[in-house]
Amino acid sequence: MHQPLMEINTLCVVIGAGSAGYGATIAALRDGCSVLLAERHGFPGGMGTVSGISSYINYKYHGEDLSESVYRALRKDIFEADGGYLGDGEHVDFFDVEVSKRIMENHILRMGGKLLYHSLLRTISRDAGGWILRFACKGATVLVRARFVIDATGDADACTLAGAGYTHGRNGDGKTQPMSMIVQVGGFEPEKWAESGGKLIHGRYACGGDCFSGEIAQARAEGYWNIPRENIAMWWAMPKNPTHITINGSRLLGYDACNPFDVTAAEIEGRKQAGVIASFFKRYIPGFANSHILSTGPQIGVRESRRIVGLRTLTEQDIAVQRQPDDMVVRCAYPIDIHSPDNAKTNFDKVNGELLYGIPYGCLLPEGLENMAAAGRCISASHEAAGSFRVMPTCMAIGEAAGVAVALAHRQGIMLSEVDPRNIRDRLDEALGK
Ligand SMILES: Cc1cc2nc3c(=O)[nH]c(=O)nc-3n(C[C@H](O)[C@H](O)[C@H](O)COP(=O)(O)OP(=O)(O)OC[C@H]3O[C@@H](n4cnc5c(N)ncnc54)[C@H](O)[C@@H]3O)c2cc1C
């Protein structure tokens, strides 16, 4: 059957509606650009919704909120819609997945953005007019002409298809942080959890950071745990229902998120692990005796895959010396947090409990490609450095910086690489009301 071609022109196309793509889209729209946001799933949010990772780690620096205005506005509206709650620390905002999807969509559409769901980027090329992208969609191939491209796919799909150099995983062997299948569990009984000494935050929300290592050791010894992981994080999935818990406890070692057969195998193995986790909770953790799996989310969680080779590359040394260069556009305070690519360990590098560094603009710009930027976890960085800025509010801030850069380049009639990073930072500060 002949697949019809649908064509659309836009100033900027953003590929991937995760945290970074959302930040980029809102920022570019806010500054008057026309934006098409293309996403392979049927809703925005990326890992935060696709995989059910609803805990937005917004690490503060000595109490200073480093998030940018797009994240703050989103957070405000989610909380006002009763779709968010705070843990007992200051560093994490918990969002209801369904509320987040709806509010993100509302923001994009209200600002005049165009959404294209169920669209997978297939090809990208250039002519004198700019970039030409083809998306495989149900019922048609969609051809997009755009002057600027923001690659927020997490996997640097657009940049690598366009010929950018990339790295994958860690230096030397290319191994990545493992994927994890997030599990939603229903039938939790908070009273029983609290009676046994379990913590209830604000008297309602059940939460545990990285925990249950004692129970895991016992279950392993008794033959009820075979997952290569030593700790589990759990949190309440939504502020409306105290019986519904999100669990991050699986680990899929050795799979490549850009290899389709690996991803398939990881999804299958992830669901097996979800079964092990559900049985473990029923048997070992108070309050879960009558629990059951509600869902595992439409897609397995991917922590790491390809990153572009950019004009600048962020390294772990930059983070260790807390470098804040003149060309930084985003600041981050989250420590390096690496789930081992090899075994059950997790390395959470607290750097004496405090940290602050800047991400240079050049990390967003792929070497050798003009008017294209990467945003989110696929910017130019080492495996170790990416273990830090990968948290969602920071990825959203990187996206916001990319969107501002596009608007500046458009207004000034210059290339993305010619935009002065200080002007990006000034605009981000202005949006914060500074
Ligand atoms: C298991 C796990 C637990 C985590 N825990 C936390 C946590 O507690 N707190 C926290 O803040 N962060 C956490 N993270 C990290 C965080 O979720 C990611 O680093 C972050 O979501 C990256 O944002 P992004 O926008 O760069 O990419 P993503 O969120 O991955 O979004 C990329 C988007 O692009 C779309 N896409 C990809 N390829 C294409 C294509 N070719 N065409 C069209 N669309 C495409 C995807 O469908 C997706 O929507 C966790 C990650 C994982 C995997």
PDB file of N, CA, C and O in Angstrom, residues 44 69 72 83 89 122-123 125 128 136 159 227 230-231 242 252 267 289 306 342 345 361:
ATOM      1  N   PRO A  44       3.253  13.208  26.442  1.00  0.00           N
ATOM      2  CA  PRO A  44       4.561  13.768  26.808  1.00  0.00           C
ATOM      3  C   PRO A  44       5.050  13.222  28.156  1.00  0.00           C
ATOM      4  O   PRO A  44       4.309  12.543  28.869  1.00  0.00           O
ATOM      5  N   SER A  69      12.523  28.166  35.027  1.00  0.00           N
ATOM      6  CA  SER A  69      11.127  28.608  35.130  1.00  0.00           C
ATOM      7  C   SER A  69      10.141  27.585  34.547  1.00  0.00           C
ATOM      8  O   SER A  69       9.028  27.458  35.046  1.00  0.00           O
ATOM      9  N   ARG A  72       9.469  25.050  37.177  1.00  0.00           N
ATOM     10  CA  ARG A  72       8.727  25.620  38.317  1.00  0.00           C
ATOM     11  C   ARG A  72       7.251  25.837  37.972  1.00  0.00           C
ATOM     12  O   ARG A  72       6.374  25.610  38.796  1.00  0.00           O
ATOM     13  N   GLY A  83      -1.897  17.029  42.045  1.00  0.00           N
ATOM     14  CA  GLY A  83      -1.189  15.910  41.420  1.00  0.00           C
ATOM     15  C   GLY A  83       0.254  15.802  41.867  1.00  0.00           C
ATOM     16  O   GLY A  83       1.044  15.112  41.216  1.00  0.00           O
ATOM     17  N   GLY A  89      12.309  15.203  52.442  1.00  0.00           N
ATOM     18  CA  GLY A  89      13.481  16.034  52.190  1.00  0.00           C
ATOM     19  C   GLY A  89      13.084  17.167  51.269  1.00  0.00           C
ATOM     20  O   GLY A  89      11.922  17.290  50.882  1.00  0.00           O
ATOM     21  N   ARG A 122      12.743   8.895  11.319  1.00  0.00           N
ATOM     22  CA  ARG A 122      13.354   7.877  10.460  1.00  0.00           C
ATOM     23  C   ARG A 122      14.567   8.400   9.708  1.00  0.00           C
ATOM     24  O   ARG A 122      15.590   7.739   9.624  1.00  0.00           O
ATOM     25  N   THR A 123      14.417   9.608   9.092  1.00  0.00           N
ATOM     26  CA  THR A 123      15.549  10.144   8.319  1.00  0.00           C
ATOM     27  C   THR A 123      15.668  11.637   8.563  1.00  0.00           C
ATOM     28  O   THR A 123      14.697  12.305   8.944  1.00  0.00           O
ATOM     29  N   SER A 125      17.864  15.082   6.733  1.00  0.00           N
ATOM     30  CA  SER A 125      18.825  15.552   5.715  1.00  0.00           C
ATOM     31  C   SER A 125      18.728  17.077   5.657  1.00  0.00           C
ATOM     32  O   SER A 125      17.933  17.668   6.382  1.00  0.00           O
ATOM     33  N   ALA A 128      19.097  23.736   1.039  1.00  0.00           N
ATOM     34  CA  ALA A 128      19.413  25.153   1.276  1.00  0.00           C
ATOM     35  C   ALA A 128      18.446  25.782   2.275  1.00  0.00           C
ATOM     36  O   ALA A 128      18.791  26.723   2.998  1.00  0.00           O
ATOM     37  N   ALA A 136       8.051   8.288  10.709  1.00  0.00           N
ATOM     38  CA  ALA A 136       7.162   7.170  10.411  1.00  0.00           C
ATOM     39  C   ALA A 136       5.975   7.270  11.361  1.00  0.00           C
ATOM     40  O   ALA A 136       6.146   7.268  12.584  1.00  0.00           O
ATOM     41  N   CYS A 159      20.715  13.609  16.009  1.00  0.00           N
ATOM     42  CA  CYS A 159      22.103  14.018  15.746  1.00  0.00           C
ATOM     43  C   CYS A 159      22.874  12.889  15.072  1.00  0.00           C
ATOM     44  O   CYS A 159      23.617  13.126  14.111  1.00  0.00           O
ATOM     45  N   ILE A 227      17.622 -10.729  41.546  1.00  0.00           N
ATOM     46  CA  ILE A 227      17.864  -9.521  40.757  1.00  0.00           C
ATOM     47  C   ILE A 227      19.213  -8.926  41.169  1.00  0.00           C
ATOM     48  O   ILE A 227      19.496  -8.837  42.368  1.00  0.00           O
ATOM     49  N   GLU A 230      20.869  -4.276  45.064  1.00  0.00           N
ATOM     50  CA  GLU A 230      20.915  -4.406  46.526  1.00  0.00           C
ATOM     51  C   GLU A 230      19.988  -3.449  47.248  1.00  0.00           C
ATOM     52  O   GLU A 230      19.943  -3.427  48.478  1.00  0.00           O
ATOM     53  N   ASN A 231      19.303  -2.612  46.522  1.00  0.00           N
ATOM     54  CA  ASN A 231      18.405  -1.673  47.197  1.00  0.00           C
ATOM     55  C   ASN A 231      17.207  -1.359  46.305  1.00  0.00           C
ATOM     56  O   ASN A 231      17.234  -1.593  45.101  1.00  0.00           O
ATOM     57  N   PRO A 242      -3.825   6.140  48.672  1.00  0.00           N
ATOM     58  CA  PRO A 242      -2.746   5.653  49.537  1.00  0.00           C
ATOM     59  C   PRO A 242      -2.423   4.172  49.378  1.00  0.00           C
ATOM     60  O   PRO A 242      -1.539   3.658  50.049  1.00  0.00           O
ATOM     61  N   LEU A 252      18.507  -4.435  34.733  1.00  0.00           N
ATOM     62  CA  LEU A 252      18.761  -5.243  33.539  1.00  0.00           C
ATOM     63  C   LEU A 252      20.169  -4.957  33.062  1.00  0.00           C
ATOM     64  O   LEU A 252      20.416  -3.924  32.434  1.00  0.00           O
ATOM     65  N   GLU A 267      12.782  -5.763  27.969  1.00  0.00           N
ATOM     66  CA  GLU A 267      11.365  -5.625  28.369  1.00  0.00           C
ATOM     67  C   GLU A 267      10.866  -6.951  28.968  1.00  0.00           C
ATOM     68  O   GLU A 267      10.194  -6.969  30.003  1.00  0.00           O
ATOM     69  N   ALA A 289       0.976  -7.514  51.993  1.00  0.00           N
ATOM     70  CA  ALA A 289       0.510  -8.908  51.924  1.00  0.00           C
ATOM     71  C   ALA A 289      -0.593  -9.081  50.887  1.00  0.00           C
ATOM     72  O   ALA A 289      -0.698 -10.125  50.233  1.00  0.00           O
ATOM     73  N   ARG A 306      23.315   6.677  23.886  1.00  0.00           N
ATOM     74  CA  ARG A 306      24.278   7.510  23.136  1.00  0.00           C
ATOM     75  C   ARG A 306      24.305   8.942  23.657  1.00  0.00           C
ATOM     76  O   ARG A 306      23.275   9.467  24.085  1.00  0.00           O
ATOM     77  N   ASP A 342      27.927  -3.326  35.725  1.00  0.00           N
ATOM     78  CA  ASP A 342      28.494  -4.669  35.864  1.00  0.00           C
ATOM     79  C   ASP A 342      27.824  -5.550  36.905  1.00  0.00           C
ATOM     80  O   ASP A 342      27.846  -6.766  36.797  1.00  0.00           O
ATOM     81  N   LYS A 345      25.823  -3.188  42.507  1.00  0.00           N
ATOM     82  CA  LYS A 345      26.160  -1.979  43.283  1.00  0.00           C
ATOM     83  C   LYS A 345      25.571  -0.704  42.658  1.00  0.00           C
ATOM     84  O   LYS A 345      25.335  -0.627  41.463  1.00  0.00           O
ATOM     85  N   TYR A 361      27.333  25.686  27.319  1.00  0.00           N
ATOM     86  CA  TYR A 361      26.452  25.664  26.133  1.00  0.00           C
ATOM     87  C   TYR A 361      26.992  24.704  25.076  1.00  0.00           C
ATOM     88  O   TYR A 361      26.221  23.977  24.422  1.00  0.00           O
TER      89      TYR A 361
END
